[in-house]
Coordinates of C-alpha atoms and ligand atoms in Angstrom, one line a residue:
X28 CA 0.0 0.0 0.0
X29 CA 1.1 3.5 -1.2
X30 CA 2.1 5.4 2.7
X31 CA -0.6 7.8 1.8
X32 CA -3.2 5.8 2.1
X33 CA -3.3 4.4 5.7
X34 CA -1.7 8.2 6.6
X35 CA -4.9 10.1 4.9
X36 CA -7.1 7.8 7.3
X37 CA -4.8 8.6 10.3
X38 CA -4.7 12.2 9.5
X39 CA -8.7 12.0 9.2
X40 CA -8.7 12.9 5.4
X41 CA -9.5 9.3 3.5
X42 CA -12.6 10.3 1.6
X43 CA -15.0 7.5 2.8
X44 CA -17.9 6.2 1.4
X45 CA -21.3 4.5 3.5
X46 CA -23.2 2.1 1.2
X47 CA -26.4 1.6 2.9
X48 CA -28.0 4.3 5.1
X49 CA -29.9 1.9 7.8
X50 CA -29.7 1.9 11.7
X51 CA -25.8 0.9 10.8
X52 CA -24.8 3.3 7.9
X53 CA -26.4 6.4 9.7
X54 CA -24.9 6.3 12.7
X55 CA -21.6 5.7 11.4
X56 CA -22.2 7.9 8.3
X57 CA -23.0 11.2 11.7
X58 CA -20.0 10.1 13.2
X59 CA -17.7 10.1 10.5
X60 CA -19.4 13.6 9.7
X61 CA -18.6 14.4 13.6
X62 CA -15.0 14.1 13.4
X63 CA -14.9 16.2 10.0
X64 CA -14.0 13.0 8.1
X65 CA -14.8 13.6 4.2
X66 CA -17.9 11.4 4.2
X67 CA -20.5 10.6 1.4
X68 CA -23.3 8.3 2.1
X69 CA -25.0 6.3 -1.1
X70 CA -27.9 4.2 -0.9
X71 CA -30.2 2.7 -3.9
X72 CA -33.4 4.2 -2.2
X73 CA -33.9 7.4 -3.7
X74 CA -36.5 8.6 -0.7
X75 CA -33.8 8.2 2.1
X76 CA -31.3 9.7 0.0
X77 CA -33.6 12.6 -0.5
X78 CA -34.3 12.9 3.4
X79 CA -30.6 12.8 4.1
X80 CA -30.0 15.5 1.6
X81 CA -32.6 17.5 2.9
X82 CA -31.0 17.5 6.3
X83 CA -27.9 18.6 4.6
X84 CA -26.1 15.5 5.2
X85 CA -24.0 14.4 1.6
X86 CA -26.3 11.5 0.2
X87 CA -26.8 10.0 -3.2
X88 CA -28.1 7.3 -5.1
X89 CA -26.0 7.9 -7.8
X90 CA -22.6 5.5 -7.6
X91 CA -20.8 7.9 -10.3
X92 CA -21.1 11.0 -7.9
X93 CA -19.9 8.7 -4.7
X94 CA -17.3 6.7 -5.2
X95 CA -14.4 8.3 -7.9
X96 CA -11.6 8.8 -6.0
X97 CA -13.1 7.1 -2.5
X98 CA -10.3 6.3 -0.1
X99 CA -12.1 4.1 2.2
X100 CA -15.9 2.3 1.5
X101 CA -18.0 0.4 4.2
X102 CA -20.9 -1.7 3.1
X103 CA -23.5 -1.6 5.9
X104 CA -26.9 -3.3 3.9
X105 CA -29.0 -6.0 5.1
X106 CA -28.0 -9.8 5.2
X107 CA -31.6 -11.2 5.8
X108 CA -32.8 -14.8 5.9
X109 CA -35.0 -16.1 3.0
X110 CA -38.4 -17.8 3.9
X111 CA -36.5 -21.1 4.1
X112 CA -33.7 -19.7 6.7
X113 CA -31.3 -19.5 4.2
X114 CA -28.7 -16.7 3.9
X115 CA -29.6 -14.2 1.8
X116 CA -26.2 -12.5 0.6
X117 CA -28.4 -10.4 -2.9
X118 CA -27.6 -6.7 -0.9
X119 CA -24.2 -7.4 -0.5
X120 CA -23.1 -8.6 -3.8
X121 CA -25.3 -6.1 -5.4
X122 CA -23.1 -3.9 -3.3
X123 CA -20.3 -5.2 -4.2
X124 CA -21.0 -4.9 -7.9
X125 CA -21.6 -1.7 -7.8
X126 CA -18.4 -0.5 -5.8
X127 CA -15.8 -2.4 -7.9
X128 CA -17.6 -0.7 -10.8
X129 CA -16.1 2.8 -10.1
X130 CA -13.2 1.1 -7.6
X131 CA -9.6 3.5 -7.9
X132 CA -6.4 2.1 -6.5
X133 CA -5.2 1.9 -3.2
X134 CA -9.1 1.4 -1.7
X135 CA -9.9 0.0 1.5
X136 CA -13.5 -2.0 1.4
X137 CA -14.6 -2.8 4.8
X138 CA -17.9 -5.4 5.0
X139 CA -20.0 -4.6 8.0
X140 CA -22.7 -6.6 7.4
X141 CA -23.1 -10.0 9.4
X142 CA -22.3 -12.3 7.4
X143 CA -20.7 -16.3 8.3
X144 CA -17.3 -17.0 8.5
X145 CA -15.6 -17.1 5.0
X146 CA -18.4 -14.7 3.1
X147 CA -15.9 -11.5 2.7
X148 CA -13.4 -14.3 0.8
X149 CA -15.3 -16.4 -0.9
X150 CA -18.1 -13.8 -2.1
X151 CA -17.0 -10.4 -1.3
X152 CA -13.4 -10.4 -2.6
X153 CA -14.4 -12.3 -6.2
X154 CA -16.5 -9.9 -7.4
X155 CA -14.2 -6.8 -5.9
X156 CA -11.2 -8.3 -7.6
X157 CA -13.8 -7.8 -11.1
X158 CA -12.4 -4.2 -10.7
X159 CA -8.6 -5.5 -12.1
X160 CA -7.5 -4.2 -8.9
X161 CA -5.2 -6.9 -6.9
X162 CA -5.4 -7.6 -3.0
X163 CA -2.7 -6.4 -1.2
X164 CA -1.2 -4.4 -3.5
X165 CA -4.2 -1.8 -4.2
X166 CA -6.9 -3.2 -3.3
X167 CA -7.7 -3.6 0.8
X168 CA -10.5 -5.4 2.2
X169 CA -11.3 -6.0 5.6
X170 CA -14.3 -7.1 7.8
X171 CA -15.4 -5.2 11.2
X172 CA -19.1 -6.4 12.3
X173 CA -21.6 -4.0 13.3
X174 CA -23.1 -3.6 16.6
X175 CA -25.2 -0.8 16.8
X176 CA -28.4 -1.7 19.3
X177 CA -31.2 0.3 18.6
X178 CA -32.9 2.5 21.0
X179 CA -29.7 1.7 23.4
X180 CA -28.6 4.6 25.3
X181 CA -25.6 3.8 27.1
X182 CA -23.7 2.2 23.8
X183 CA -23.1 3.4 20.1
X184 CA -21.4 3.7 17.3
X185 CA -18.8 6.0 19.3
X186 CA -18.1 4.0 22.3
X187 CA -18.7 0.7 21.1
X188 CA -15.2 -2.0 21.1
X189 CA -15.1 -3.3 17.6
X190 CA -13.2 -6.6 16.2
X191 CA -11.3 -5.9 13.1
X192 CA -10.0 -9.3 10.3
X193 CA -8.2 -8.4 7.3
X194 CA -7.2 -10.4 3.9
X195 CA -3.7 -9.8 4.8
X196 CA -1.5 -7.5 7.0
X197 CA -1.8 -4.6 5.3
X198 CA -5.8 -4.6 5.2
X199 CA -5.8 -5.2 8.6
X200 CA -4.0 -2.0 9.6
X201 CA -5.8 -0.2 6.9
X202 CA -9.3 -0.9 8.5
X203 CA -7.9 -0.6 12.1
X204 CA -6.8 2.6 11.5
X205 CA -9.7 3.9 10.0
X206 CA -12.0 2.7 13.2
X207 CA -8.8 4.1 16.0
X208 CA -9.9 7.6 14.1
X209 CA -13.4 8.0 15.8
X210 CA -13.9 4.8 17.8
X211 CA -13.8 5.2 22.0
X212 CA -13.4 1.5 22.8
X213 CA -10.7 -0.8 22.2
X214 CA -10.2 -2.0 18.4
X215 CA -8.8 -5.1 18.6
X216 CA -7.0 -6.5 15.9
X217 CA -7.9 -10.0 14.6
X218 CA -5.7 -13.3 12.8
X219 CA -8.0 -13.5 9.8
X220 CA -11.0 -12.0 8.5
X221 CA -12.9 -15.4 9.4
X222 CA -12.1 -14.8 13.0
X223 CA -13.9 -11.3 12.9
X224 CA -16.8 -12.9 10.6
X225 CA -17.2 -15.3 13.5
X226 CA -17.0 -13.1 16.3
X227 CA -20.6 -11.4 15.2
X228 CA -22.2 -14.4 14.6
X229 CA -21.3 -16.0 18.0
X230 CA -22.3 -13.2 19.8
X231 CA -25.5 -13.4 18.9
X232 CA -26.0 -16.9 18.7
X233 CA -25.0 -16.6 22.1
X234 CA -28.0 -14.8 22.7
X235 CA -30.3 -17.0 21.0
X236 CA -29.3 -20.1 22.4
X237 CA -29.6 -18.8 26.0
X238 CA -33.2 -17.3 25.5
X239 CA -34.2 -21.0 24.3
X240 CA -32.9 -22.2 27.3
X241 CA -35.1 -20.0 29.4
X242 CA -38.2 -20.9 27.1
X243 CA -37.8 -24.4 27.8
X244 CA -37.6 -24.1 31.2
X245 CA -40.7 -22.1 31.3
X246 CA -42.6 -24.3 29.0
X247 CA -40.8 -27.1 31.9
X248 CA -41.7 -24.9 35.2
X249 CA -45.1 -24.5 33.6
X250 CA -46.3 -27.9 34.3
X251 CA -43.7 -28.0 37.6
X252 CA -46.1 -25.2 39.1
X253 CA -42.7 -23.3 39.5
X254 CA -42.3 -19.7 38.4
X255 CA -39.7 -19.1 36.2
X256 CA -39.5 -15.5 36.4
X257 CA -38.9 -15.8 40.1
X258 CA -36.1 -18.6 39.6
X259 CA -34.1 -16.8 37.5
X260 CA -33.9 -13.4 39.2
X261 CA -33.1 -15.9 42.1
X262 CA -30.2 -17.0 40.0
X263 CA -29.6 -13.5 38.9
X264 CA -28.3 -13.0 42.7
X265 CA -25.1 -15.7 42.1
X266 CA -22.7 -12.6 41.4
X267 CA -20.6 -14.8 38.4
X268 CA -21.7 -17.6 36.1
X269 CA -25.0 -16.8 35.7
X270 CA -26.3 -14.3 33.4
X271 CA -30.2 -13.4 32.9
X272 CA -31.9 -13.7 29.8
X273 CA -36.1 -13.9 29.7
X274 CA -38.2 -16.2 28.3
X275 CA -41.4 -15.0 25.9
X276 CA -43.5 -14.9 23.0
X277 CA -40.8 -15.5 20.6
X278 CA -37.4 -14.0 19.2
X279 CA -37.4 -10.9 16.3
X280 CA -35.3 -8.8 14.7
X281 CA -32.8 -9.0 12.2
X282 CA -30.0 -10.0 14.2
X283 CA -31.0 -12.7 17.0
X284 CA -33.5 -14.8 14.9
X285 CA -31.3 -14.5 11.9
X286 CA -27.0 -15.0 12.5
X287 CA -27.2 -18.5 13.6
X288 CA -29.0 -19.6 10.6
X289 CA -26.0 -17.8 9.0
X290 CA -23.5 -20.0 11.0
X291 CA -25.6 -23.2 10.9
X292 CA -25.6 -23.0 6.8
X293 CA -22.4 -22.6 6.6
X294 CA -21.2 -25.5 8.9
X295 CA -23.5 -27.6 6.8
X296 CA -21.6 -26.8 3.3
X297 CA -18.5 -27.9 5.7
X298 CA -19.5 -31.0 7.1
X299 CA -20.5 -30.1 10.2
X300 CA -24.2 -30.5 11.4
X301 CA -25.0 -27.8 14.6
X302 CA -27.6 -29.2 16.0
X303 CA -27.2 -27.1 19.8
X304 CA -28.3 -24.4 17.5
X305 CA -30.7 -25.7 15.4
X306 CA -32.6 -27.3 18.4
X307 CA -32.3 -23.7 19.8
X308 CA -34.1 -22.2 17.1
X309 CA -36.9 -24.5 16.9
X310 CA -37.5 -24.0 20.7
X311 CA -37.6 -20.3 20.0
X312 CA -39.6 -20.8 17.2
X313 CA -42.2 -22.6 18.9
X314 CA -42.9 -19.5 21.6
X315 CA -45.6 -17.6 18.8
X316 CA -47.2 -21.1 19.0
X317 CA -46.6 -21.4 22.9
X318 CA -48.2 -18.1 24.0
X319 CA -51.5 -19.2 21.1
X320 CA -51.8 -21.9 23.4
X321 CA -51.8 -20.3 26.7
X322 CA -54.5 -18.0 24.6
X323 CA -56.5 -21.2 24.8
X324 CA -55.8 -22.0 27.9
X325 CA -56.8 -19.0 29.8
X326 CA -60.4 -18.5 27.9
X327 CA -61.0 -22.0 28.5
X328 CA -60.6 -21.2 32.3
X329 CA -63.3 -18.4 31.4
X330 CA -65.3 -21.4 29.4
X331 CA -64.9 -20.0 25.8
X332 CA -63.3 -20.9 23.0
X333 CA -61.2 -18.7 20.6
X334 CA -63.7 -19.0 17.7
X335 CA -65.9 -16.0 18.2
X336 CA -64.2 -14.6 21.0
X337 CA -63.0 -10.6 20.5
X338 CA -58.8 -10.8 21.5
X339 CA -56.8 -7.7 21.4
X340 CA -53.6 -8.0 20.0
X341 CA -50.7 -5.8 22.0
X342 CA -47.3 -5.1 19.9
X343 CA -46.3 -5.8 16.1
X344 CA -42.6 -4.8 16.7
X345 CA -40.2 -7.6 17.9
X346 CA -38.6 -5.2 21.1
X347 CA -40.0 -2.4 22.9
X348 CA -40.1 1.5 22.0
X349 CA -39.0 0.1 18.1
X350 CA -40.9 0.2 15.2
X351 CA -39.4 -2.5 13.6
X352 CA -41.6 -5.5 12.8
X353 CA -39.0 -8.2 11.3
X354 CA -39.4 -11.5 12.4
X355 CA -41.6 -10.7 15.0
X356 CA -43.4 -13.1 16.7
X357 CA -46.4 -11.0 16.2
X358 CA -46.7 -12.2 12.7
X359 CA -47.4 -16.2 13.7
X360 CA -49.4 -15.6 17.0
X361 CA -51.7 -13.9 14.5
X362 CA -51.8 -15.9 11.9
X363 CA -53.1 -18.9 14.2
X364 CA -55.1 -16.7 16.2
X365 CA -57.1 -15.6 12.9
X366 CA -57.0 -19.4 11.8
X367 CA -58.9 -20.4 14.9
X368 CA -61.6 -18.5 14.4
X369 CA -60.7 -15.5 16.8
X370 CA -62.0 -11.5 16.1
X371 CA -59.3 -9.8 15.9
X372 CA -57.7 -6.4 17.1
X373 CA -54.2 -5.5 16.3
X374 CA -52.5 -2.7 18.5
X375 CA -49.5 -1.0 18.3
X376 CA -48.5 2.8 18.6
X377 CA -44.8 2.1 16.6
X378 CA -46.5 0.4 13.6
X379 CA -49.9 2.5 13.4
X380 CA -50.3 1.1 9.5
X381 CA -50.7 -2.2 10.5
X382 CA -52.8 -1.2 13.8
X383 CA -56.7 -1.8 13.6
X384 CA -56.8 0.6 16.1
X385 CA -55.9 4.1 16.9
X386 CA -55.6 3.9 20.7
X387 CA -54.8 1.4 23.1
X388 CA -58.2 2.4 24.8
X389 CA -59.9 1.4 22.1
X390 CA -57.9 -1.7 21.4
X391 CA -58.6 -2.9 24.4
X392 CA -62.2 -1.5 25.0
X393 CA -65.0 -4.8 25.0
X394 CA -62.0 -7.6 24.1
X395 CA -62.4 -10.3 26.0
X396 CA -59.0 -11.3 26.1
X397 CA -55.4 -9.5 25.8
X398 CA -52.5 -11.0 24.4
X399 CA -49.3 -8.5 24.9
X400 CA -46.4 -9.6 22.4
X401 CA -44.4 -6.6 22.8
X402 CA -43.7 -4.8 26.2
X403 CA -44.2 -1.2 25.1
X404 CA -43.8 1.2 27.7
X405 CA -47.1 2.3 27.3
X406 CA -48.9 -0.7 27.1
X407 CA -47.2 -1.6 30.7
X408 CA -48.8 1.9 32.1
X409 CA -52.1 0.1 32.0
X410 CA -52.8 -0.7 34.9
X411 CA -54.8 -4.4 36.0
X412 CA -58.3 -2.0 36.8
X413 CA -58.2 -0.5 33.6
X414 CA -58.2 -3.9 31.6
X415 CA -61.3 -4.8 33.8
X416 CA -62.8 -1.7 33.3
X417 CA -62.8 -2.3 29.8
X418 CA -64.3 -5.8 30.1
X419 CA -61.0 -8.3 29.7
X420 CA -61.5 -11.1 31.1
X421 CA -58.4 -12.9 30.4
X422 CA -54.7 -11.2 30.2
X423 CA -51.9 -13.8 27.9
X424 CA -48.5 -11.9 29.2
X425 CA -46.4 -13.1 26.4
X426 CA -43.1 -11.1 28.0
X427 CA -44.2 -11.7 32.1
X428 CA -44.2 -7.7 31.9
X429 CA -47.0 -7.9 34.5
X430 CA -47.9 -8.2 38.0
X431 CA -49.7 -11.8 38.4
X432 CA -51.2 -11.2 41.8
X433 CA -52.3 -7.7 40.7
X434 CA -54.1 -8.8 37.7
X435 CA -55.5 -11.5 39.0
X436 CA -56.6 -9.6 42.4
X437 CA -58.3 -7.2 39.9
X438 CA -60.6 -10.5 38.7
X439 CA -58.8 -11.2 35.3
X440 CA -57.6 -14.7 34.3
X441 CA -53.3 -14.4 34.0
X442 CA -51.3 -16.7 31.7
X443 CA -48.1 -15.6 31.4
X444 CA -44.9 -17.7 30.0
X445 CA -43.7 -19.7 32.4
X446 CA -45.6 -18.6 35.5
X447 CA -48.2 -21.1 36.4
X448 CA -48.0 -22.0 40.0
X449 CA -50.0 -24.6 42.1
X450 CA -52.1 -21.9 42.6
X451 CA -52.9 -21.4 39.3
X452 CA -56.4 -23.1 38.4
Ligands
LIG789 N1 -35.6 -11.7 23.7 C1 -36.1 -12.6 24.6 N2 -35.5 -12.9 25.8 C2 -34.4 -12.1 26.2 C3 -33.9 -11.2 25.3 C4 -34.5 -10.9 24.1 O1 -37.1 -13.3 24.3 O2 -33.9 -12.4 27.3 C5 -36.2 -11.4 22.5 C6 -36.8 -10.0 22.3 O3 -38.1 -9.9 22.7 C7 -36.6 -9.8 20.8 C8 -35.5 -10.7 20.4 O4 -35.3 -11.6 21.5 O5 -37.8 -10.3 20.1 C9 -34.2 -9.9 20.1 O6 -34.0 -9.1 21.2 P1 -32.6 -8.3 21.5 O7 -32.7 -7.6 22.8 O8 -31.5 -9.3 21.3 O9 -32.6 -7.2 20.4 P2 -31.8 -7.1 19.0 O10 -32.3 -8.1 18.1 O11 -31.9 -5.7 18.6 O12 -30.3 -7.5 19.4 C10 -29.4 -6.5 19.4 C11 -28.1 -7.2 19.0 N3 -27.1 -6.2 18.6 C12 -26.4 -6.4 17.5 O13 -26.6 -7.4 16.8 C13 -25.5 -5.4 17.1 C14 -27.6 -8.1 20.1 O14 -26.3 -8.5 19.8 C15 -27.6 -7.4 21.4 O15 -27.2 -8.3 22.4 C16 -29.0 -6.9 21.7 O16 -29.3 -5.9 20.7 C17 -29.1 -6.2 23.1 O17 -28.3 -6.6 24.0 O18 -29.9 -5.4 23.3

């Protein structure tokens, strides 16, 4: 690599590119903007680009007035699932295809995208090298996974440590440098680009696997009579070698309920069968269907059915205060809710255009039976004497967000996930 390159990232000058302005290319695209690094954000939505521009941040959809002459360019687009949990990997080589299109020498191309261990080599790298640029010598290419939280307040694209895996030595400096220029945390420097691939991936497989564990012991504790809310804020107490996760209606998002399908496909292609991880998924999988049947079982304490009955659905988006509906499990506890015959009512003040109703008052107003799916903060404000008041007669807490005894001292039936105890009728 010509000097100048890693210096004009050190020195804060590499031009830099963001391809893909989502909850990972906006943040960084502000930052980058912050510490008066020449920035230019492109996406192929013409809408956001418009909004950006609007706010006076540099945005375009047009490749020919981003990237001539870019120093540095991160991909940040989506690496979804398909609808057979396969890795879906069209955003980034679309990306890809456009950015060794107008690629100059002596680039680096960082992949932020979550992708499974190998992807930047054996996809990424391919169709950069189209460009007749050669790795190592001109062309650099690194991965450093993204870990922006949404609505977190206490970590961000500023503060948050980031792992950083290179092609070669070179491309490993490159990218660490570029992140040591607005990053707070450590930037730790990684073997291969595999190992920083992996890293992402295992964090939030992590994650997944250790919410299916507390699923399955609440689906356990439920017919134990044992509360599992209780046992694990009990466990929470053991100050090491315990660490809390909840158990619910059901894993979303794009990150949890996705990665390990990424990992568990690409194992496959290698020989190796995960089946930890597989079973993990199905367990989570099987919460929608879980809390549907606690539906059942709570208005058949009441003597009803579901066919008929009026049931007020709380939540759409798959984490509180978001609006962000992917892979919720909002979408299947529906589904078999409407398949059983049940009049429904759909409720949630992030994702009005999918709400039936305008107002949690009214969504809850005559139902016979709640089912929350998302802990809003304002659906938790309701308090137990306001359900009655509205006529519920039966409460499905499909995230334990609420006070059993309460609830049930107000005169409503409680089913929660997990929380069924010999008292429980
Ligand atoms: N969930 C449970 N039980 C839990 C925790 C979560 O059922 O104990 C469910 C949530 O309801 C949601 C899904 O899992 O439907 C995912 O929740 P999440 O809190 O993991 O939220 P995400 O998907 O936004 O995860 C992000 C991830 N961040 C990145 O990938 C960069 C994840 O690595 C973080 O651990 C997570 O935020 C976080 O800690 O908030």
């Amino acid at each position: 690599m010509t000097p100048t390159l890693i210096d004009r990232i050190r020195s804060k000058k590499a031009k830099t590119v963001i391809v893909g302005l989502g909850y990972v290319g906006a943040p960084l695209l502000g930052i980058l903007h912050r510490h008066g690094i020449p920035v230019v954000g492109f996406d192929v939505d013409a809408d956001k680009v418009a909004r950006y521009r609007a706010d006076g941040i540099v945005a375009t959809d047009r490749p020919e007035e981003a990237f001539p002459d870019a120093d540095v360019i991160v991909i940040c687009v989506p690496t979804p699932i398909d609808l057979g949990q396969r890795p879906d990997l069209t955003f980034v080589l679309r990306a890809a295809e456009t950015v060794q299109t107008h690629l100059s020498p002596d680039t680096l191309v960082v992949l932020e995208s979550t992708v499974a261990p190998g992807t930047t080599e054996e996809y990424l790298l391919p169709v950069l090298e189209r460009s007749g640029l050669r790795p190592g010598k001109d062309l650099f290419v690194a991965h450093c996974p993204e870990r922006v939280d949404p609505g977190n307040p206490s970590w961000d694209v500023h503060n948050l440590p980031r792992v950083v895996g290179g092609i070669d030595g070179p491309s490993l400096e490159a990218a660490a440098a570029f992140y040591e220029a607005f990053v707070d945390g450590e930037v730790m420097r990684l073997s291969r680009v595999e190992a920083a691939e992996a890293v992402k991936i295992v964090e939030n497989t992590f994650r997944d696997v250790n919410i299916a564990f507390v699923n399955e012991l609440a689906m356990s504790f439920d017919k134990l009579g044992i509360d599992i809310t209780e046992v694990i804020r009990g466990a929470a107490t053991k100050p090491f070698g315990f660490l809390a996760h909840w158990p619910g209606a059901g894993v979303g998002g794009h990150c949890i309920a996705v990665d390990p399908y990424y990992l568990i496909a690409h194992a496959d292609q290698h020989g190796f069968n995960h089946r930890f991880l597989k079973i993990a998924r199905e367990v989570n999988n099987a919460m929608p269907g879980y809390t549907v049947q606690k539906t059942l079982v709570g208005l058949n304490r009441i003597g009803r059915s579901v066919k008929g009955t009026r049931v007020a659905v709380l939540g759409l988006a798959y984490k509180p205060e978001i609006d962000d509906s992917r892979e919720s499990p909002a979408g299947p506890i529906l589904k078999e809710l409407r398949s059983l015959g049940a009049e429904l009512t759909v409720y949630d003040p992030f994702v009005p255009s999918r709400s039936t109703a305008e107002s949690l008052q009214e969504a809850v107003q005559g139902q016979e039976c709640v089912v929350l799916v998302t802990a809003h903060k304002e659906f938790l404000a309701m308090g137990p004497a306001e359900l009655q008041a509205a006529g519920v007669k039966v409460l499905v807490d499909g995230r334990n967000a609420f006070d059993q005894a309460a609830v049930e001292a107000a005169g409503l039936v409680y089913e929660g996930i997990g929380r069924r105890h010999r008292g429980t009728a």
